[in-house]
């Protein structure tokens, strides 16, 4: 489609099985002044499985290929091929990721892959799988992989997660390039900061 409006306040279960394959959804989201942007803009208690996102996503902040802002959300076997770009020029939190931009609550992200380019023009917290996580002591990121280029112009940039204060990363791999131009940056192949 020429344009796509993110699904808001999703709760429940969505399984994208198509004959055992992931359901492929193409998005073109151009919302440079918006927060909570992705295939799902905002999620509560829900499970999302077997989706593949193609296209491009442009937002101000809290953006992800699958979910922009998540509560107690489980994402399993999802792939992001879309580019995700934050135009947050205020120097505050951009919180963008290949799968979820901002995790607030206890979530599970398992068997997910990002191939898209994830870029923040100025704001903090940029990651290949998750941009930013807070208030999430039971967050688990398991068996996930980033193959996309991660580019940020501020701090907290990582191949898997930009910033994560609680939770567990296990059996994850980053094959992408992590690049930052900020002198004060926290950057890492797996995590930028915790």
mmCIF file of N, CA and C in Angstrom, residues 132-189:
data_model
loop_
_atom_site.group_PDB
_atom_site.id
_atom_site.type_symbol
_atom_site.label_atom_id
_atom_site.label_comp_id
_atom_site.label_asym_id
_atom_site.label_seq_id
_atom_site.Cartn_x
_atom_site.Cartn_y
_atom_site.Cartn_z
ATOM 1 N N UNK A 132 14.742 0.239 23.490
ATOM 2 C CA UNK A 132 14.795 0.665 24.889
ATOM 3 C C UNK A 132 13.852 -0.192 25.717
ATOM 4 N N UNK A 133 14.301 -0.566 26.902
ATOM 5 C CA UNK A 133 13.468 -1.340 27.816
ATOM 6 C C UNK A 133 13.574 -0.767 29.218
ATOM 7 N N UNK A 134 12.422 -0.605 29.877
ATOM 8 C CA UNK A 134 12.398 -0.149 31.256
ATOM 9 C C UNK A 134 11.229 -0.809 31.982
ATOM 10 N N UNK A 135 11.323 -0.906 33.298
ATOM 11 C CA UNK A 135 10.265 -1.526 34.109
ATOM 12 C C UNK A 135 9.918 -2.924 33.621
ATOM 13 N N UNK A 136 10.943 -3.676 33.211
ATOM 14 C CA UNK A 136 10.725 -4.979 32.586
ATOM 15 C C UNK A 136 11.625 -6.042 33.207
ATOM 16 N N UNK A 137 11.438 -6.361 34.493
ATOM 17 C CA UNK A 137 12.336 -7.329 35.133
ATOM 18 C C UNK A 137 12.264 -8.723 34.538
ATOM 19 N N UNK A 138 11.151 -9.066 33.911
ATOM 20 C CA UNK A 138 11.009 -10.399 33.323
ATOM 21 C C UNK A 138 11.172 -10.393 31.811
ATOM 22 N N UNK A 139 11.716 -9.318 31.257
ATOM 23 C CA UNK A 139 11.952 -9.282 29.813
ATOM 24 C C UNK A 139 12.957 -10.356 29.427
ATOM 25 N N UNK A 140 12.616 -11.145 28.397
ATOM 26 C CA UNK A 140 13.532 -12.137 27.852
ATOM 27 C C UNK A 140 13.641 -11.917 26.352
ATOM 28 N N UNK A 141 14.876 -11.760 25.882
ATOM 29 C CA UNK A 141 15.168 -11.719 24.450
ATOM 30 C C UNK A 141 15.978 -12.970 24.159
ATOM 31 N N UNK A 142 15.373 -13.917 23.449
ATOM 32 C CA UNK A 142 15.971 -15.243 23.292
ATOM 33 C C UNK A 142 16.067 -15.661 21.831
ATOM 34 N N UNK A 143 17.233 -16.163 21.470
ATOM 35 C CA UNK A 143 17.451 -16.727 20.134
ATOM 36 C C UNK A 143 17.047 -15.749 19.031
ATOM 37 N N UNK A 144 17.471 -14.511 19.195
ATOM 38 C CA UNK A 144 17.179 -13.475 18.198
ATOM 39 C C UNK A 144 18.470 -13.083 17.484
ATOM 40 N N UNK A 145 18.299 -12.519 16.303
ATOM 41 C CA UNK A 145 19.460 -12.213 15.458
ATOM 42 C C UNK A 145 19.253 -10.896 14.738
ATOM 43 N N UNK A 146 20.298 -10.094 14.720
ATOM 44 C CA UNK A 146 20.281 -8.868 13.917
ATOM 45 C C UNK A 146 21.270 -8.981 12.776
ATOM 46 N N UNK A 147 20.787 -8.698 11.569
ATOM 47 C CA UNK A 147 21.639 -8.662 10.381
ATOM 48 C C UNK A 147 21.627 -7.294 9.712
ATOM 49 N N UNK A 148 20.918 -6.336 10.299
ATOM 50 C CA UNK A 148 20.809 -5.006 9.706
ATOM 51 C C UNK A 148 21.855 -4.055 10.231
ATOM 52 N N UNK A 149 22.095 -2.976 9.491
ATOM 53 C CA UNK A 149 22.990 -1.918 9.949
ATOM 54 C C UNK A 149 22.264 -1.061 10.977
ATOM 55 N N UNK A 150 22.937 -0.790 12.097
ATOM 56 C CA UNK A 150 22.378 0.023 13.166
ATOM 57 C C UNK A 150 23.196 1.305 13.233
ATOM 58 N N UNK A 151 22.532 2.451 13.045
ATOM 59 C CA UNK A 151 23.227 3.734 12.954
ATOM 60 C C UNK A 151 22.561 4.720 13.910
ATOM 61 N N UNK A 152 23.370 5.393 14.730
ATOM 62 C CA UNK A 152 22.814 6.384 15.654
ATOM 63 C C UNK A 152 23.751 7.566 15.767
ATOM 64 N N UNK A 153 23.159 8.704 16.078
ATOM 65 C CA UNK A 153 23.917 9.934 16.233
ATOM 66 C C UNK A 153 23.912 10.391 17.686
ATOM 67 N N UNK A 154 23.563 9.483 18.595
ATOM 68 C CA UNK A 154 23.610 9.763 20.024
ATOM 69 C C UNK A 154 23.943 8.459 20.740
ATOM 70 N N UNK A 155 23.722 8.395 22.038
ATOM 71 C CA UNK A 155 24.222 7.285 22.852
ATOM 72 C C UNK A 155 23.260 6.099 22.925
ATOM 73 N N UNK A 156 23.773 4.989 23.472
ATOM 74 C CA UNK A 156 23.030 3.756 23.711
ATOM 75 C C UNK A 156 22.574 3.105 22.397
ATOM 76 N N UNK A 157 23.516 2.444 21.761
ATOM 77 C CA UNK A 157 23.249 1.789 20.482
ATOM 78 C C UNK A 157 23.838 0.380 20.544
ATOM 79 N N UNK A 158 23.021 -0.619 20.182
ATOM 80 C CA UNK A 158 23.481 -1.996 20.253
ATOM 81 C C UNK A 158 22.922 -2.868 19.151
ATOM 82 N N UNK A 159 23.634 -3.928 18.852
ATOM 83 C CA UNK A 159 23.185 -4.848 17.811
ATOM 84 C C UNK A 159 21.904 -5.560 18.166
ATOM 85 N N UNK A 160 21.696 -5.851 19.454
ATOM 86 C CA UNK A 160 20.451 -6.478 19.906
ATOM 87 C C UNK A 160 19.566 -5.475 20.631
ATOM 88 N N UNK A 161 20.112 -4.750 21.608
ATOM 89 C CA UNK A 161 19.316 -3.777 22.353
ATOM 90 C C UNK A 161 20.130 -2.515 22.599
ATOM 91 N N UNK A 162 19.461 -1.357 22.490
ATOM 92 C CA UNK A 162 20.145 -0.095 22.757
ATOM 93 C C UNK A 162 20.359 0.136 24.243
ATOM 94 N N UNK A 163 19.269 0.058 25.010
ATOM 95 C CA UNK A 163 19.344 0.223 26.474
ATOM 96 C C UNK A 163 18.369 -0.743 27.132
ATOM 97 N N UNK A 164 18.852 -1.439 28.173
ATOM 98 C CA UNK A 164 18.025 -2.412 28.882
ATOM 99 C C UNK A 164 18.451 -2.403 30.340
ATOM 100 N N UNK A 165 17.560 -1.987 31.252
ATOM 101 C CA UNK A 165 17.982 -1.906 32.650
ATOM 102 C C UNK A 165 17.708 -3.188 33.433
ATOM 103 N N UNK A 166 16.785 -4.036 32.977
ATOM 104 C CA UNK A 166 16.480 -5.302 33.626
ATOM 105 C C UNK A 166 16.152 -6.333 32.558
ATOM 106 N N UNK A 167 16.263 -7.615 32.912
ATOM 107 C CA UNK A 167 15.876 -8.668 31.983
ATOM 108 C C UNK A 167 17.054 -9.514 31.543
ATOM 109 N N UNK A 168 16.808 -10.368 30.549
ATOM 110 C CA UNK A 168 17.781 -11.360 30.113
ATOM 111 C C UNK A 168 17.892 -11.373 28.595
ATOM 112 N N UNK A 169 19.133 -11.383 28.113
ATOM 113 C CA UNK A 169 19.424 -11.627 26.695
ATOM 114 C C UNK A 169 20.158 -12.954 26.627
ATOM 115 N N UNK A 170 19.628 -13.916 25.868
ATOM 116 C CA UNK A 170 20.265 -15.219 25.785
ATOM 117 C C UNK A 170 20.196 -15.782 24.363
ATOM 118 N N UNK A 171 21.272 -16.427 23.951
ATOM 119 C CA UNK A 171 21.367 -17.096 22.653
ATOM 120 C C UNK A 171 21.059 -16.143 21.491
ATOM 121 N N UNK A 172 21.550 -14.928 21.589
ATOM 122 C CA UNK A 172 21.329 -13.929 20.541
ATOM 123 C C UNK A 172 22.625 -13.649 19.799
ATOM 124 N N UNK A 173 22.486 -13.165 18.569
ATOM 125 C CA UNK A 173 23.661 -12.943 17.730
ATOM 126 C C UNK A 173 23.460 -11.672 16.917
ATOM 127 N N UNK A 174 24.534 -10.893 16.816
ATOM 128 C CA UNK A 174 24.521 -9.715 15.962
ATOM 129 C C UNK A 174 25.531 -9.891 14.837
ATOM 130 N N UNK A 175 25.059 -9.810 13.603
ATOM 131 C CA UNK A 175 25.927 -9.855 12.423
ATOM 132 C C UNK A 175 26.001 -8.498 11.726
ATOM 133 N N UNK A 176 25.239 -7.528 12.215
ATOM 134 C CA UNK A 176 25.176 -6.226 11.557
ATOM 135 C C UNK A 176 26.263 -5.288 12.048
ATOM 136 N N UNK A 177 26.415 -4.199 11.337
ATOM 137 C CA UNK A 177 27.372 -3.155 11.698
ATOM 138 C C UNK A 177 26.697 -2.158 12.639
ATOM 139 N N UNK A 178 27.363 -1.844 13.738
ATOM 140 C CA UNK A 178 26.865 -0.862 14.703
ATOM 141 C C UNK A 178 27.729 0.384 14.575
ATOM 142 N N UNK A 179 27.116 1.500 14.195
ATOM 143 C CA UNK A 179 27.868 2.726 13.925
ATOM 144 C C UNK A 179 27.263 3.885 14.699
ATOM 145 N N UNK A 180 28.112 4.650 15.375
ATOM 146 C CA UNK A 180 27.647 5.856 16.048
ATOM 147 C C UNK A 180 28.634 6.982 15.790
ATOM 148 N N UNK A 181 28.094 8.180 15.708
ATOM 149 C CA UNK A 181 28.957 9.342 15.503
ATOM 150 C C UNK A 181 28.997 10.220 16.755
ATOM 151 N N UNK A 182 28.414 9.727 17.848
ATOM 152 C CA UNK A 182 28.382 10.522 19.086
ATOM 153 C C UNK A 182 29.621 10.246 19.930
ATOM 154 N N UNK A 183 30.295 11.301 20.351
ATOM 155 C CA UNK A 183 31.481 11.137 21.187
ATOM 156 C C UNK A 183 31.147 10.528 22.546
ATOM 157 N N UNK A 184 29.927 10.715 23.023
ATOM 158 C CA UNK A 184 29.531 10.231 24.345
ATOM 159 C C UNK A 184 28.815 8.887 24.280
ATOM 160 N N UNK A 185 28.878 8.232 23.170
ATOM 161 C CA UNK A 185 28.034 7.066 22.944
ATOM 162 C C UNK A 185 28.439 5.856 23.771
ATOM 163 N N UNK A 186 27.423 5.094 24.204
ATOM 164 C CA UNK A 186 27.603 3.729 24.690
ATOM 165 C C UNK A 186 27.187 2.825 23.544
ATOM 166 N N UNK A 187 28.119 2.075 23.004
ATOM 167 C CA UNK A 187 27.822 1.241 21.841
ATOM 168 C C UNK A 187 28.359 -0.167 22.071
ATOM 169 N N UNK A 188 27.599 -1.180 21.597
ATOM 170 C CA UNK A 188 28.051 -2.548 21.763
ATOM 171 C C UNK A 188 27.466 -3.457 20.705
ATOM 172 N N UNK A 189 28.137 -4.554 20.453
ATOM 173 C CA UNK A 189 27.648 -5.522 19.473
ATOM 174 C C UNK A 189 26.355 -6.153 19.902
#
